[in-house]
Amino acid sequence: MNNILKVEKIEKYYGNKESVTKAIDNISFNVDKGEFVGIMGPSGSGKTTLLNCISTIDTVTTGDIIINNNNITKLKSKKLEEFRRNELGFIFQDFNLLDTLTARENIALALTIQGRKPSEINGLIDKVASNLDITGVLNKYPYQMSGGQKQRVASARAIVTNPSLILADEPTGALDSKSSRLLLECFEKLNEDLQATILMVTHDAFTASYAHRILFIKDGKVFNELIRGSDSRKEFFKRIIEVVTLLGGDSNDVF
Ligand code: ADP
């Protein structure tokens, strides 16, 4: 097995002796290279905390997180910054693009920070832009783009550095259904054509149905796991809804 991510017995507590919240209560799982994994769970179940710990934004109380053979719980701040820059790609709900830069410049920034040669930067951007169907907006500023285009530019920025792992936090949260579908089809393409490994947190069953495997989190624990296998996306969607309903959610999508 070629594990890109190993989460081993992690726990995360907030608060002090008088009042402790166990946001993560002994979670372990692995993600293989080229997998597309979704994380679902009700509000307050620990999804954001889990993603923040994996993305090195937050630290675990106990346990280990190993990404591409690096135990990130042991890295010190300078090494951690370098690690984040080289090994991780981030896609946020609100895009996080810089308003004063064009799409091309926003994507280029990720490569410039890595110290890539100016001569190779444009070629890398053009290739990923074609994959994500954003070639036509590369010279536009964020205010000149639709939400869907902005999120595909943000996705290009996340993938262009060829990271070990892409972390997406509610990536369709601010998009209408047509833009969501387009974005998720792009994720599928990045996953299939470029073997991108994607870990995506979402509360939306439609969005989750594009993943190959879903971990359901409840009260800081892994409550269930669904594997898509040979199911079509629609069949997988139905199975997801069943678990969401079991977990006490609304079958329209959300928890
Ligand atoms: P989710 O993303 O699934 O909604 P979170 O990871 O945000 O869940 O939260 C999990 C639990 O940890 C919740 O009970 C939440 O109130 C608590 N929590 C999250 N962040 C903090 C914090 N900074 N301080 C104290 N408690 C927190």
PDB file of C-alpha atoms in Angstrom, residues 109-216:
ATOM      1  CA  LEU A 109       2.481  32.846  -6.740  1.00  0.00           C
ATOM      2  CA  ALA A 110       2.363  29.249  -5.473  1.00  0.00           C
ATOM      3  CA  LEU A 111       5.266  28.398  -7.810  1.00  0.00           C
ATOM      4  CA  THR A 112       7.271  31.575  -7.137  1.00  0.00           C
ATOM      5  CA  ILE A 113       7.136  30.925  -3.398  1.00  0.00           C
ATOM      6  CA  GLN A 114       8.567  27.479  -4.109  1.00  0.00           C
ATOM      7  CA  GLY A 115      11.467  29.125  -5.945  1.00  0.00           C
ATOM      8  CA  ARG A 116      10.563  27.699  -9.366  1.00  0.00           C
ATOM      9  CA  LYS A 117      12.311  29.176 -12.410  1.00  0.00           C
ATOM     10  CA  PRO A 118      10.335  31.920 -14.198  1.00  0.00           C
ATOM     11  CA  SER A 119      10.953  30.084 -17.487  1.00  0.00           C
ATOM     12  CA  GLU A 120       8.983  27.014 -16.359  1.00  0.00           C
ATOM     13  CA  ILE A 121       6.158  28.812 -14.546  1.00  0.00           C
ATOM     14  CA  ASN A 122       3.996  29.794 -17.541  1.00  0.00           C
ATOM     15  CA  GLY A 123       4.173  26.314 -19.055  1.00  0.00           C
ATOM     16  CA  LEU A 124       3.026  24.695 -15.822  1.00  0.00           C
ATOM     17  CA  ILE A 125       0.154  27.173 -15.479  1.00  0.00           C
ATOM     18  CA  ASP A 126      -1.022  26.680 -19.074  1.00  0.00           C
ATOM     19  CA  LYS A 127      -1.110  22.905 -18.634  1.00  0.00           C
ATOM     20  CA  VAL A 128      -3.178  22.956 -15.443  1.00  0.00           C
ATOM     21  CA  ALA A 129      -5.419  25.764 -16.767  1.00  0.00           C
ATOM     22  CA  SER A 130      -6.318  23.605 -19.733  1.00  0.00           C
ATOM     23  CA  ASN A 131      -7.170  20.700 -17.392  1.00  0.00           C
ATOM     24  CA  LEU A 132      -9.494  22.951 -15.381  1.00  0.00           C
ATOM     25  CA  ASP A 133     -10.948  24.816 -18.362  1.00  0.00           C
ATOM     26  CA  ILE A 134      -9.847  28.273 -17.174  1.00  0.00           C
ATOM     27  CA  THR A 135      -7.482  29.233 -20.010  1.00  0.00           C
ATOM     28  CA  GLY A 136      -9.912  31.999 -21.018  1.00  0.00           C
ATOM     29  CA  VAL A 137      -9.844  33.711 -17.616  1.00  0.00           C
ATOM     30  CA  LEU A 138      -6.105  33.611 -16.891  1.00  0.00           C
ATOM     31  CA  ASN A 139      -5.725  37.364 -17.507  1.00  0.00           C
ATOM     32  CA  LYS A 140      -8.811  38.321 -15.525  1.00  0.00           C
ATOM     33  CA  TYR A 141      -8.946  39.580 -11.931  1.00  0.00           C
ATOM     34  CA  PRO A 142     -11.095  37.751  -9.364  1.00  0.00           C
ATOM     35  CA  TYR A 143     -13.851  40.423  -9.531  1.00  0.00           C
ATOM     36  CA  GLN A 144     -14.209  39.687 -13.272  1.00  0.00           C
ATOM     37  CA  MET A 145     -14.828  35.963 -12.699  1.00  0.00           C
ATOM     38  CA  SER A 146     -17.811  33.876 -11.609  1.00  0.00           C
ATOM     39  CA  GLY A 147     -17.672  31.939  -8.330  1.00  0.00           C
ATOM     40  CA  GLY A 148     -17.135  28.707 -10.216  1.00  0.00           C
ATOM     41  CA  GLN A 149     -14.252  30.159 -12.238  1.00  0.00           C
ATOM     42  CA  LYS A 150     -12.651  31.540  -9.062  1.00  0.00           C
ATOM     43  CA  GLN A 151     -12.832  28.127  -7.409  1.00  0.00           C
ATOM     44  CA  ARG A 152     -11.284  26.460 -10.453  1.00  0.00           C
ATOM     45  CA  VAL A 153      -8.467  29.050 -10.374  1.00  0.00           C
ATOM     46  CA  ALA A 154      -8.001  28.269  -6.661  1.00  0.00           C
ATOM     47  CA  SER A 155      -7.917  24.567  -7.564  1.00  0.00           C
ATOM     48  CA  ALA A 156      -5.282  25.271 -10.229  1.00  0.00           C
ATOM     49  CA  ARG A 157      -3.206  27.072  -7.608  1.00  0.00           C
ATOM     50  CA  ALA A 158      -3.533  24.050  -5.313  1.00  0.00           C
ATOM     51  CA  ILE A 159      -2.524  21.477  -7.935  1.00  0.00           C
ATOM     52  CA  VAL A 160       0.129  23.358  -9.932  1.00  0.00           C
ATOM     53  CA  THR A 161       2.895  22.625  -7.412  1.00  0.00           C
ATOM     54  CA  ASN A 162       2.163  18.894  -7.713  1.00  0.00           C
ATOM     55  CA  PRO A 163       1.542  18.444  -3.966  1.00  0.00           C
ATOM     56  CA  SER A 164       1.374  15.047  -2.255  1.00  0.00           C
ATOM     57  CA  LEU A 165      -2.057  15.867  -0.871  1.00  0.00           C
ATOM     58  CA  ILE A 166      -4.826  18.337  -1.726  1.00  0.00           C
ATOM     59  CA  LEU A 167      -7.009  19.405   1.197  1.00  0.00           C
ATOM     60  CA  ALA A 168     -10.390  20.869   0.308  1.00  0.00           C
ATOM     61  CA  ASP A 169     -12.650  22.392   2.955  1.00  0.00           C
ATOM     62  CA  GLU A 170     -16.284  22.674   1.768  1.00  0.00           C
ATOM     63  CA  PRO A 171     -15.077  23.571  -1.753  1.00  0.00           C
ATOM     64  CA  THR A 172     -18.605  23.824  -3.181  1.00  0.00           C
ATOM     65  CA  GLY A 173     -20.011  25.688  -0.158  1.00  0.00           C
ATOM     66  CA  ALA A 174     -20.220  29.033  -1.974  1.00  0.00           C
ATOM     67  CA  LEU A 175     -21.174  27.710  -5.417  1.00  0.00           C
ATOM     68  CA  ASP A 176     -24.501  27.174  -7.184  1.00  0.00           C
ATOM     69  CA  SER A 177     -25.341  23.639  -8.284  1.00  0.00           C
ATOM     70  CA  LYS A 178     -24.093  24.007 -11.872  1.00  0.00           C
ATOM     71  CA  SER A 179     -20.731  25.461 -10.771  1.00  0.00           C
ATOM     72  CA  SER A 180     -20.459  22.775  -8.085  1.00  0.00           C
ATOM     73  CA  ARG A 181     -20.935  20.042 -10.664  1.00  0.00           C
ATOM     74  CA  LEU A 182     -18.314  21.611 -12.964  1.00  0.00           C
ATOM     75  CA  LEU A 183     -15.824  21.927 -10.121  1.00  0.00           C
ATOM     76  CA  LEU A 184     -16.368  18.344  -8.983  1.00  0.00           C
ATOM     77  CA  GLU A 185     -15.915  17.095 -12.542  1.00  0.00           C
ATOM     78  CA  CYS A 186     -12.597  18.970 -12.528  1.00  0.00           C
ATOM     79  CA  PHE A 187     -11.645  17.268  -9.262  1.00  0.00           C
ATOM     80  CA  GLU A 188     -12.402  13.911 -10.901  1.00  0.00           C
ATOM     81  CA  LYS A 189     -10.206  14.864 -13.829  1.00  0.00           C
ATOM     82  CA  LEU A 190      -7.322  16.010 -11.610  1.00  0.00           C
ATOM     83  CA  ASN A 191      -7.672  12.786  -9.676  1.00  0.00           C
ATOM     84  CA  GLU A 192      -7.799  10.531 -12.739  1.00  0.00           C
ATOM     85  CA  ASP A 193      -5.431  12.328 -15.138  1.00  0.00           C
ATOM     86  CA  LEU A 194      -2.859  13.720 -12.702  1.00  0.00           C
ATOM     87  CA  GLN A 195      -3.274  11.124  -9.904  1.00  0.00           C
ATOM     88  CA  ALA A 196      -3.965  13.952  -7.438  1.00  0.00           C
ATOM     89  CA  THR A 197      -4.745  12.679  -3.942  1.00  0.00           C
ATOM     90  CA  ILE A 198      -7.692  14.631  -2.529  1.00  0.00           C
ATOM     91  CA  LEU A 199      -9.098  14.813   0.986  1.00  0.00           C
ATOM     92  CA  MET A 200     -12.317  16.825   1.016  1.00  0.00           C
ATOM     93  CA  VAL A 201     -14.506  17.872   3.936  1.00  0.00           C
ATOM     94  CA  THR A 202     -18.137  18.488   3.046  1.00  0.00           C
ATOM     95  CA  HIS A 203     -21.567  18.309   4.600  1.00  0.00           C
ATOM     96  CA  ASP A 204     -23.176  18.020   1.188  1.00  0.00           C
ATOM     97  CA  ALA A 205     -24.103  14.530  -0.031  1.00  0.00           C
ATOM     98  CA  PHE A 206     -24.002  15.492  -3.716  1.00  0.00           C
ATOM     99  CA  THR A 207     -20.462  16.852  -3.363  1.00  0.00           C
ATOM    100  CA  ALA A 208     -19.394  13.810  -1.345  1.00  0.00           C
ATOM    101  CA  SER A 209     -20.749  11.439  -4.008  1.00  0.00           C
ATOM    102  CA  TYR A 210     -17.811  12.338  -6.279  1.00  0.00           C
ATOM    103  CA  ALA A 211     -15.343  10.796  -3.789  1.00  0.00           C
ATOM    104  CA  HIS A 212     -14.278   7.125  -3.876  1.00  0.00           C
ATOM    105  CA  ARG A 213     -14.584   6.643  -0.153  1.00  0.00           C
ATOM    106  CA  ILE A 214     -16.243   8.556   2.641  1.00  0.00           C
ATOM    107  CA  LEU A 215     -15.430   8.651   6.321  1.00  0.00           C
ATOM    108  CA  PHE A 216     -18.314   9.716   8.527  1.00  0.00           C
TER     109      PHE A 216
END
